[in-house]
Amino acid sequence: MSEINLLESVTAFLQRTHGHYINGASVFGQGNKTFSVVNPASGETIATVNQGEEAEVNQAMQAASEAFHGVWAQTSPLERGNCLNRLADLLQKNSEELAQLESVCSGKPIQLSRILDVGASADYLRYFAGWSSKISGETLNVSLPSLKGEKYTAFTRREPIGVVVGIIPWNFSIMIAIWKLGAALASGCTIVLKPSEYTPVTLLRVAELAKEAGIPDGVINIINGSGRHVGSSLIHHPQCAKVTFTGSIPTGISVGKSALEQGLKRTTLELGGKNAAAFLADMSVEKIVDGILEAGYVYQGQICAAAERFFIPSVHMEAVLQLLSERLSAMKIGSPLDESTEVGPLANREHYEKILSLFDKARQEDCEIVYGGYALERAGFFVAPTIVRAKSTEDALMKEETFGPIGTFLSYEDEEELIAMMNATPFGLSASLWTNDLSKAMRMIPRIEAGILWVNMHTFLDPAVPFGGMKSSGIGREFGSAFIEHYTELKSVMMRY
Ligand code: TXE
């Protein structure tokens, strides 16, 4: 199959002069510094974006604050939901344009961009839209003594927290922003988003659609620029009430620390980890290999919930590695715009170089590279999907998040050893157990340290199911009803009458 043709609207959008989106309008910043957006499949620059400065940060935070206290506070909860539903309609109406933009900027195979960045984003918006009119407090019974016949009552209110700063990574530049935007707007908050400097333009198009959907000016704002300058200024801004961040562990820890230091600003941190997929001995070799491909190699492994550590019963290990090597070698590596592509490039040069250095590290530690472990000789940031056989849970590739198409494998003898290996990490975002023995799975579930645990599946997220990490993988939960706690303050009111 060959590449799809880029829509004219995509080419025209990329050629525009890009900057920021503040108070309902595209804004090119006051400074004249710019940065480039590079297509990871070719290494070529495809767009140029203005680097935000203090002036744009102030403008955006001011606009978000005025909208929070003004127009958005006066918008009924039901109408807030209607706004999100109309934005979902427009995402679907413009789905091909958005999916193509996402694929050329991030290297994500087009079929995944269509299903996840656009299709799933619309679903998440509709889910949050439903919540907007259902966020409420409780009436409480008070037990204070009544000396002169006075009575008491109490109730709680869930009040929106204020202006939310959303810091977005490059792997799902639309969907992760929609998670944060949907939660904030449904709760009555307004938001200032800071996309990754690698994927800064897709959200600018979403903001235009938000305006078309009737979301009032100032409710959604976008500032582009580096994390260290723009991201940090947004967190330090006095109008910022909460930071919601998805990204790497070291940056997440530093973001959380500065948010706390800046007056205990609320934080939701969704960081990565070193997720485990464990296969029990009752699974066939074919089923194990299907599970490994689903858990670890979709979108070149650049999904925070993907598995990177694979635990295989020793009786199946050799056969699994052999069949997995055959399946990986048959995968179609190619352009993200080719609908038959199964493996695209890594999303940016820095990430590509990091993955190459991890291949070196595995070799230095005498881990066996069973398959792959090299860059592909073609333009762009392509590496071979890779299998590494570790020696113990102490090897670097059993500890460090690669965020790439590298599965690291260890065999185990019994389930006690398996649970110890799965938990031998400071992280705990996700894990999966693969078995036909559900009774065994039910006994193991409480012992596995992960915020989301799948049985016979991996990496599937759903808006109704809370998502977030245990241990060093994060703070807080997105989705379900759990998000409400993180985007509202609980106010208690007591009355004597
Ligand atoms: O992430 P960062 P990067 C992993 C992956 C990758 C590595 C580095 O392993 O190789 O992280 O990628 C903003 N204050 N993940 O550098 O630094 C930054 O501008 C405020 C896992 O892209 O975490 C961007 O918008 N903001 C991950 C966002 O933080 C700051 C997805 C994420 O950048 C900041 C992506 C600061 N001081 C990469 N510094 C996942 N878990 O999903 C940076 N930023």
CSV table of C-alpha atoms in Angstrom, one decimal, residues 13 18-21 87 91 98 101-102 105 117 121 166-169 172-181 191-196 199-210 220-224:
chain,number,residue,atom,x,y,z
A,13,PHE,CA,-2.4,24.6,8.2
A,18,HIS,CA,2.0,29.5,14.4
A,19,GLY,CA,2.1,30.9,17.9
A,20,HIS,CA,-0.4,30.6,20.7
A,21,TYR,CA,-4.1,30.7,21.3
A,87,LEU,CA,-16.5,20.0,20.4
A,91,LEU,CA,-13.5,16.6,16.3
A,98,LEU,CA,-6.7,16.1,12.8
A,101,LEU,CA,-1.7,16.4,11.5
A,102,GLU,CA,-1.1,14.2,14.5
A,105,CYS,CA,4.0,15.7,13.7
A,117,ASP,CA,-6.2,10.8,19.0
A,121,SER,CA,-10.8,12.0,22.2
A,166,GLY,CA,-2.2,21.4,31.7
A,167,ILE,CA,1.3,20.3,30.6
A,168,ILE,CA,1.1,17.9,27.7
A,169,PRO,CA,3.7,15.4,26.3
A,172,PHE,CA,-0.8,11.8,22.3
A,173,SER,CA,-0.8,15.5,21.6
A,174,ILE,CA,-4.6,15.7,21.1
A,175,MET,CA,-5.9,13.0,23.3
A,176,ILE,CA,-4.0,13.8,26.5
A,177,ALA,CA,-4.9,17.4,26.2
A,178,ILE,CA,-8.5,16.5,25.7
A,179,TRP,CA,-8.4,14.4,28.9
A,180,LYS,CA,-7.2,17.5,30.8
A,181,LEU,CA,-9.4,19.9,29.1
A,191,ILE,CA,-7.5,25.9,31.3
A,192,VAL,CA,-4.1,27.0,29.9
A,193,LEU,CA,-2.5,24.2,28.0
A,194,LYS,CA,1.3,23.9,27.2
A,195,PRO,CA,1.8,21.4,24.5
A,196,SER,CA,5.2,19.6,24.1
A,199,THR,CA,4.1,18.6,18.9
A,200,PRO,CA,2.9,22.1,19.3
A,201,VAL,CA,0.5,22.7,16.4
A,202,THR,CA,-2.3,20.0,16.6
A,203,LEU,CA,-3.8,21.6,19.6
A,204,LEU,CA,-3.9,25.0,18.0
A,205,ARG,CA,-6.4,23.5,15.4
A,206,VAL,CA,-8.4,21.9,18.3
A,207,ALA,CA,-8.7,25.4,19.9
A,208,GLU,CA,-10.1,26.8,16.7
A,209,LEU,CA,-12.7,24.0,16.7
A,210,ALA,CA,-13.5,24.8,20.4
A,220,ILE,CA,-9.2,27.3,26.7
A,221,ASN,CA,-5.8,28.9,26.0
A,222,ILE,CA,-2.6,27.5,24.6
A,223,ILE,CA,0.9,28.7,25.1
A,224,ASN,CA,3.8,27.2,23.1
